[in-house]
Amino acid sequence: MARVTRIPFTLCFLVIMVLANMGAGTWSGVLADAALSDWGLSHLSVRQGEVFRLLSATFLSHDLGMLLRQLVFAAAVIGAYEWTEGTKRAMLVFLSIDLAGTLIVLFGILPLFVRLHPSMDASALAVYDVGMSAGGFGLIGAFVARLRHRWLYLVVICLALSVKVSIAFDAIADSVHILCLFMGFVLQRALNSRRRNPDIAPF
């Protein structure tokens, strides 16, 4: 029981994911179109003032396969970071990177892709997306920044992401993953600089 109380943010996050996707119909196979349009996130929806979507979209998944993967992903990355860094810091790092990284991609990187990439048009700005990978990759970067051989791990992760991008490029998801990975890494390095022994041994 004492171990469970060390990760309340992780547990609450997982419960909300399960309940939100039950309500949205994802557990039956696919996120309902109505739920995606009502709660999903896009450049235009936020631009129109629907800022609640920055939170609601985080807990939803496009289909059952994605939901199951993200439940495991959330349990692993949020749980590991909260276990080692504490609940308050886990909430702060996850939510701040999830919010900031998403906004940078939606209003900085995505419009740039639309202008420069011949296969994209303005309709990409209205495409709804869901998922918690922005904050999740931020926590991966933050956790890696605590390791002794952090630069090696960071390079390996970046190589893995580059392989994925070369196979199937997704402007929003891939941009979010790469950006938030580095945001988490930099943020954690800043936090580590305030400690005498910031690294996790022996990795």
Tab-separated table of N, CA, C and O in Angstrom, residues 52-135:
chain	number	residue	atom	x	y	z
A	52	PHE	N	-9.872	24.264	-23.434
A	52	PHE	CA	-10.109	23.064	-22.639
A	52	PHE	C	-9.616	21.817	-23.354
A	52	PHE	O	-9.306	20.802	-22.732
A	53	ARG	N	-9.515	21.879	-24.686
A	53	ARG	CA	-9.082	20.731	-25.471
A	53	ARG	C	-7.620	20.369	-25.208
A	53	ARG	O	-7.210	19.228	-25.435
A	54	LEU	N	-6.837	21.325	-24.732
A	54	LEU	CA	-5.444	21.039	-24.389
A	54	LEU	C	-5.369	19.994	-23.277
A	54	LEU	O	-4.383	19.255	-23.172
A	55	LEU	N	-6.402	19.930	-22.457
A	55	LEU	CA	-6.459	18.938	-21.396
A	55	LEU	C	-7.279	17.721	-21.807
A	55	LEU	O	-6.840	16.576	-21.630
A	56	SER	N	-8.460	17.952	-22.374
A	56	SER	CA	-9.346	16.824	-22.700
A	56	SER	C	-8.719	15.862	-23.700
A	56	SER	O	-8.860	14.642	-23.575
A	57	ALA	N	-8.007	16.404	-24.694
A	57	ALA	CA	-7.403	15.542	-25.711
A	57	ALA	C	-6.298	14.663	-25.148
A	57	ALA	O	-6.012	13.588	-25.688
A	58	THR	N	-5.683	15.111	-24.065
A	58	THR	CA	-4.569	14.371	-23.465
A	58	THR	C	-4.985	12.978	-23.011
A	58	THR	O	-4.213	12.030	-23.107
A	59	PHE	N	-6.210	12.837	-22.547
A	59	PHE	CA	-6.647	11.579	-21.946
A	59	PHE	C	-7.301	10.619	-22.930
A	59	PHE	O	-7.626	9.492	-22.564
A	60	LEU	N	-7.482	11.046	-24.180
A	60	LEU	CA	-8.167	10.205	-25.165
A	60	LEU	C	-7.188	9.532	-26.114
A	60	LEU	O	-6.064	9.980	-26.285
A	61	SER	N	-7.658	8.455	-26.757
A	61	SER	CA	-6.868	7.725	-27.748
A	61	SER	C	-7.730	7.478	-28.976
A	61	SER	O	-8.951	7.368	-28.873
A	62	HIS	N	-7.097	7.359	-30.139
A	62	HIS	CA	-7.837	7.193	-31.383
A	62	HIS	C	-8.536	5.841	-31.488
A	62	HIS	O	-9.616	5.743	-32.073
A	63	ASP	N	-7.910	4.803	-30.942
A	63	ASP	CA	-8.508	3.469	-31.046
A	63	ASP	C	-8.036	2.622	-29.866
A	63	ASP	O	-7.216	3.065	-29.053
A	64	LEU	N	-8.560	1.403	-29.790
A	64	LEU	CA	-8.256	0.549	-28.645
A	64	LEU	C	-6.776	0.196	-28.578
A	64	LEU	O	-6.185	0.184	-27.494
A	65	GLY	N	-6.155	-0.079	-29.732
A	65	GLY	CA	-4.731	-0.408	-29.733
A	65	GLY	C	-3.896	0.731	-29.188
A	65	GLY	O	-2.990	0.523	-28.375
A	66	MET	N	-4.185	1.956	-29.644
A	66	MET	CA	-3.464	3.122	-29.145
A	66	MET	C	-3.712	3.312	-27.656
A	66	MET	O	-2.790	3.631	-26.897
A	67	LEU	N	-4.950	3.098	-27.218
A	67	LEU	CA	-5.280	3.246	-25.802
A	67	LEU	C	-4.471	2.291	-24.941
A	67	LEU	O	-3.897	2.686	-23.919
A	68	LEU	N	-4.406	1.033	-25.345
A	68	LEU	CA	-3.657	0.049	-24.558
A	68	LEU	C	-2.171	0.397	-24.516
A	68	LEU	O	-1.530	0.281	-23.465
A	69	ARG	N	-1.634	0.850	-25.654
A	69	ARG	CA	-0.223	1.250	-25.682
A	69	ARG	C	0.020	2.455	-24.783
A	69	ARG	O	1.015	2.511	-24.054
A	70	GLN	N	-0.903	3.400	-24.813
A	70	GLN	CA	-0.696	4.614	-24.026
A	70	GLN	C	-0.923	4.382	-22.539
A	70	GLN	O	-0.326	5.070	-21.712
A	71	LEU	N	-1.757	3.435	-22.187
A	71	LEU	CA	-1.903	3.087	-20.775
A	71	LEU	C	-0.590	2.524	-20.229
A	71	LEU	O	-0.151	2.890	-19.134
A	72	VAL	N	0.031	1.648	-21.003
A	72	VAL	CA	1.326	1.089	-20.598
A	72	VAL	C	2.388	2.182	-20.584
A	72	VAL	O	3.187	2.284	-19.643
A	73	PHE	N	2.392	3.011	-21.613
A	73	PHE	CA	3.357	4.105	-21.722
A	73	PHE	C	3.221	5.072	-20.551
A	73	PHE	O	4.211	5.446	-19.912
A	74	ALA	N	1.992	5.477	-20.251
A	74	ALA	CA	1.752	6.411	-19.149
A	74	ALA	C	2.155	5.807	-17.812
A	74	ALA	O	2.792	6.466	-16.982
A	75	ALA	N	1.776	4.548	-17.596
A	75	ALA	CA	2.131	3.890	-16.334
A	75	ALA	C	3.637	3.831	-16.157
A	75	ALA	O	4.153	4.055	-15.053
A	76	ALA	N	4.360	3.551	-17.257
A	76	ALA	CA	5.814	3.401	-17.172
A	76	ALA	C	6.520	4.734	-16.972
A	76	ALA	O	7.296	4.908	-16.031
A	77	VAL	N	6.247	5.700	-17.858
A	77	VAL	CA	7.039	6.935	-17.823
A	77	VAL	C	6.606	7.870	-16.691
A	77	VAL	O	7.453	8.447	-15.998
A	78	ILE	N	5.295	8.018	-16.503
A	78	ILE	CA	4.848	8.882	-15.403
A	78	ILE	C	5.163	8.223	-14.077
A	78	ILE	O	5.637	8.866	-13.138
A	79	GLY	N	4.908	6.909	-14.006
A	79	GLY	CA	5.174	6.194	-12.762
A	79	GLY	C	6.634	6.225	-12.366
A	79	GLY	O	6.964	6.473	-11.200
A	80	ALA	N	7.535	5.985	-13.328
A	80	ALA	CA	8.969	5.985	-13.017
A	80	ALA	C	9.445	7.357	-12.568
A	80	ALA	O	10.218	7.481	-11.608
A	81	TYR	N	8.969	8.392	-13.247
A	81	TYR	CA	9.417	9.742	-12.889
A	81	TYR	C	8.831	10.165	-11.540
A	81	TYR	O	9.534	10.745	-10.703
A	82	GLU	N	7.571	9.868	-11.322
A	82	GLU	CA	6.956	10.243	-10.049
A	82	GLU	C	7.598	9.482	-8.897
A	82	GLU	O	7.800	10.034	-7.807
A	83	TRP	N	7.951	8.225	-9.117
A	83	TRP	CA	8.569	7.402	-8.071
A	83	TRP	C	9.903	7.991	-7.625
A	83	TRP	O	10.219	7.998	-6.437
A	84	THR	N	10.669	8.498	-8.600
A	84	THR	CA	12.010	8.995	-8.281
A	84	THR	C	12.047	10.479	-7.948
A	84	THR	O	12.922	10.926	-7.201
A	85	GLU	N	11.104	11.260	-8.495
A	85	GLU	CA	11.159	12.713	-8.331
A	85	GLU	C	10.061	13.280	-7.440
A	85	GLU	O	10.127	14.440	-7.045
A	86	GLY	N	9.055	12.488	-7.154
A	86	GLY	CA	7.967	12.981	-6.319
A	86	GLY	C	6.769	13.436	-7.135
A	86	GLY	O	6.878	13.755	-8.321
A	87	THR	N	5.625	13.489	-6.466
A	87	THR	CA	4.366	13.787	-7.143
A	87	THR	C	4.291	15.219	-7.675
A	87	THR	O	3.898	15.456	-8.816
A	88	LYS	N	4.664	16.187	-6.857
A	88	LYS	CA	4.550	17.579	-7.290
A	88	LYS	C	5.404	17.861	-8.516
A	88	LYS	O	4.960	18.519	-9.463
A	89	ARG	N	6.631	17.363	-8.508
A	89	ARG	CA	7.510	17.607	-9.653
A	89	ARG	C	7.017	16.859	-10.880
A	89	ARG	O	7.101	17.369	-12.002
A	90	ALA	N	6.506	15.645	-10.701
A	90	ALA	CA	5.993	14.887	-11.844
A	90	ALA	C	4.824	15.627	-12.492
A	90	ALA	O	4.750	15.730	-13.727
A	91	MET	N	3.928	16.139	-11.687
A	91	MET	CA	2.802	16.903	-12.216
A	91	MET	C	3.279	18.155	-12.933
A	91	MET	O	2.820	18.466	-14.040
A	92	LEU	N	4.204	18.876	-12.319
A	92	LEU	CA	4.708	20.120	-12.901
A	92	LEU	C	5.399	19.875	-14.224
A	92	LEU	O	5.122	20.555	-15.222
A	93	VAL	N	6.314	18.899	-14.257
A	93	VAL	CA	7.087	18.638	-15.474
A	93	VAL	C	6.185	18.107	-16.581
A	93	VAL	O	6.241	18.579	-17.724
A	94	PHE	N	5.336	17.134	-16.261
A	94	PHE	CA	4.469	16.567	-17.282
A	94	PHE	C	3.534	17.615	-17.864
A	94	PHE	O	3.457	17.790	-19.087
A	95	LEU	N	2.791	18.312	-17.004
A	95	LEU	CA	1.774	19.241	-17.490
A	95	LEU	C	2.374	20.444	-18.204
A	95	LEU	O	1.835	20.902	-19.216
A	96	SER	N	3.489	20.958	-17.688
A	96	SER	CA	4.104	22.130	-18.321
A	96	SER	C	4.649	21.793	-19.700
A	96	SER	O	4.463	22.556	-20.658
A	97	ILE	N	5.307	20.633	-19.828
A	97	ILE	CA	5.848	20.244	-21.128
A	97	ILE	C	4.733	19.853	-22.086
A	97	ILE	O	4.774	20.197	-23.283
A	98	ASP	N	3.735	19.151	-21.591
A	98	ASP	CA	2.610	18.762	-22.433
A	98	ASP	C	1.932	19.998	-23.017
A	98	ASP	O	1.640	20.042	-24.220
A	99	LEU	N	1.712	20.999	-22.192
A	99	LEU	CA	1.051	22.224	-22.630
A	99	LEU	C	1.945	23.040	-23.558
A	99	LEU	O	1.547	23.393	-24.680
A	100	ALA	N	3.167	23.330	-23.105
A	100	ALA	CA	4.067	24.180	-23.886
A	100	ALA	C	4.465	23.516	-25.197
A	100	ALA	O	4.452	24.153	-26.265
A	101	GLY	N	4.810	22.229	-25.142
A	101	GLY	CA	5.218	21.526	-26.349
A	101	GLY	C	4.103	21.455	-27.376
A	101	GLY	O	4.330	21.652	-28.579
A	102	THR	N	2.882	21.192	-26.923
A	102	THR	CA	1.746	21.118	-27.825
A	102	THR	C	1.485	22.461	-28.493
A	102	THR	O	1.251	22.532	-29.710
A	103	LEU	N	1.530	23.537	-27.730
A	103	LEU	CA	1.284	24.867	-28.290
A	103	LEU	C	2.359	25.260	-29.298
A	103	LEU	O	2.063	25.863	-30.337
A	104	ILE	N	3.608	24.939	-28.988
A	104	ILE	CA	4.700	25.261	-29.916
A	104	ILE	C	4.512	24.533	-31.240
A	104	ILE	O	4.698	25.110	-32.319
A	105	VAL	N	4.124	23.261	-31.164
A	105	VAL	CA	3.917	22.488	-32.392
A	105	VAL	C	2.710	23.006	-33.169
A	105	VAL	O	2.779	23.216	-34.388
A	106	LEU	N	1.594	23.241	-32.475
A	106	LEU	CA	0.373	23.655	-33.160
A	106	LEU	C	0.486	25.033	-33.786
A	106	LEU	O	-0.060	25.279	-34.872
A	107	PHE	N	1.179	25.948	-33.106
A	107	PHE	CA	1.202	27.328	-33.583
A	107	PHE	C	2.549	27.764	-34.163
A	107	PHE	O	2.649	28.859	-34.710
A	108	GLY	N	3.548	26.914	-34.075
A	108	GLY	CA	4.844	27.241	-34.643
A	108	GLY	C	5.271	26.274	-35.726
A	108	GLY	O	5.436	26.652	-36.892
A	109	ILE	N	5.407	25.013	-35.368
A	109	ILE	CA	5.946	24.019	-36.294
A	109	ILE	C	4.928	23.605	-37.350
A	109	ILE	O	5.248	23.534	-38.544
A	110	LEU	N	3.687	23.310	-36.940
A	110	LEU	CA	2.680	22.848	-37.899
A	110	LEU	C	2.391	23.888	-38.986
A	110	LEU	O	2.381	23.539	-40.176
A	111	PRO	N	2.151	25.161	-38.647
A	111	PRO	CA	1.942	26.157	-39.711
A	111	PRO	C	3.143	26.281	-40.646
A	111	PRO	O	2.982	26.532	-41.845
A	112	LEU	N	4.342	26.085	-40.102
A	112	LEU	CA	5.544	26.133	-40.943
A	112	LEU	C	5.554	24.983	-41.939
A	112	LEU	O	5.877	25.171	-43.124
A	113	PHE	N	5.187	23.780	-41.470
A	113	PHE	CA	5.091	22.630	-42.365
A	113	PHE	C	4.066	22.885	-43.473
A	113	PHE	O	4.280	22.524	-44.632
A	114	VAL	N	2.937	23.472	-43.101
A	114	VAL	CA	1.881	23.740	-44.076
A	114	VAL	C	2.388	24.676	-45.168
A	114	VAL	O	2.063	24.508	-46.347
A	115	ARG	N	3.199	25.652	-44.787
A	115	ARG	CA	3.723	26.605	-45.768
A	115	ARG	C	4.794	25.983	-46.656
A	115	ARG	O	4.881	26.297	-47.849
A	116	LEU	N	5.623	25.114	-46.076
A	116	LEU	CA	6.807	24.649	-46.787
A	116	LEU	C	6.684	23.268	-47.426
A	116	LEU	O	7.386	22.968	-48.388
A	117	HIS	N	5.808	22.417	-46.880
A	117	HIS	CA	5.738	21.039	-47.370
A	117	HIS	C	4.684	20.921	-48.463
A	117	HIS	O	3.507	21.227	-48.235
A	118	PRO	N	5.057	20.470	-49.652
A	118	PRO	CA	4.116	20.428	-50.777
A	118	PRO	C	2.941	19.472	-50.601
A	118	PRO	O	1.904	19.640	-51.243
A	119	SER	N	3.095	18.466	-49.754
A	119	SER	CA	2.017	17.485	-49.592
A	119	SER	C	0.992	17.887	-48.539
A	119	SER	O	0.001	17.193	-48.334
A	120	MET	N	1.202	19.016	-47.876
A	120	MET	CA	0.286	19.473	-46.834
A	120	MET	C	-0.432	20.736	-47.279
A	120	MET	O	0.107	21.537	-48.042
A	121	ASP	N	-1.663	20.900	-46.785
A	121	ASP	CA	-2.385	22.140	-47.067
A	121	ASP	C	-3.001	22.657	-45.775
A	121	ASP	O	-2.816	22.083	-44.701
A	122	ALA	N	-3.755	23.720	-45.875
A	122	ALA	CA	-4.303	24.381	-44.685
A	122	ALA	C	-5.257	23.497	-43.898
A	122	ALA	O	-5.521	23.764	-42.713
A	123	SER	N	-5.772	22.438	-44.528
A	123	SER	CA	-6.693	21.543	-43.814
A	123	SER	C	-6.021	20.853	-42.635
A	123	SER	O	-6.693	20.414	-41.697
A	124	ALA	N	-4.678	20.750	-42.669
A	124	ALA	CA	-3.950	20.126	-41.562
A	124	ALA	C	-4.142	20.896	-40.263
A	124	ALA	O	-4.035	20.327	-39.175
A	125	LEU	N	-4.430	22.178	-40.365
A	125	LEU	CA	-4.618	23.003	-39.170
A	125	LEU	C	-5.935	22.694	-38.462
A	125	LEU	O	-6.125	23.075	-37.311
A	126	ALA	N	-6.831	22.030	-39.168
A	126	ALA	CA	-8.135	21.695	-38.580
A	126	ALA	C	-8.235	20.239	-38.156
A	126	ALA	O	-9.264	19.815	-37.627
A	127	VAL	N	-7.178	19.457	-38.356
A	127	VAL	CA	-7.193	18.034	-38.010
A	127	VAL	C	-7.128	17.861	-36.498
A	127	VAL	O	-6.259	18.432	-35.830
A	128	TYR	N	-8.045	17.078	-35.950
A	128	TYR	CA	-8.072	16.824	-34.512
A	128	TYR	C	-7.083	15.713	-34.142
A	128	TYR	O	-6.963	14.721	-34.859
A	129	ASP	N	-6.431	15.891	-33.012
A	129	ASP	CA	-5.509	14.875	-32.526
A	129	ASP	C	-5.775	14.640	-31.049
A	129	ASP	O	-6.329	15.505	-30.354
A	130	VAL	N	-5.376	13.474	-30.565
A	130	VAL	CA	-5.517	13.131	-29.147
A	130	VAL	C	-4.284	12.350	-28.701
A	130	VAL	O	-3.534	11.845	-29.521
A	131	GLY	N	-4.098	12.253	-27.389
A	131	GLY	CA	-2.993	11.467	-26.849
A	131	GLY	C	-2.168	12.235	-25.837
A	131	GLY	O	-2.201	13.468	-25.781
A	132	MET	N	-1.394	11.461	-25.036
A	132	MET	CA	-0.596	12.051	-23.961
A	132	MET	C	0.902	11.979	-24.238
A	132	MET	O	1.724	12.131	-23.338
A	133	SER	N	1.287	11.758	-25.489
A	133	SER	CA	2.694	11.519	-25.781
A	133	SER	C	3.566	12.763	-25.631
A	133	SER	O	4.775	12.642	-25.453
A	134	ALA	N	2.980	13.965	-25.710
A	134	ALA	CA	3.785	15.176	-25.522
A	134	ALA	C	4.405	15.186	-24.129
A	134	ALA	O	5.623	15.251	-23.963
A	135	GLY	N	3.570	15.104	-23.119
A	135	GLY	CA	4.081	15.057	-21.758
A	135	GLY	C	4.860	13.790	-21.484
A	135	GLY	O	5.842	13.803	-20.727
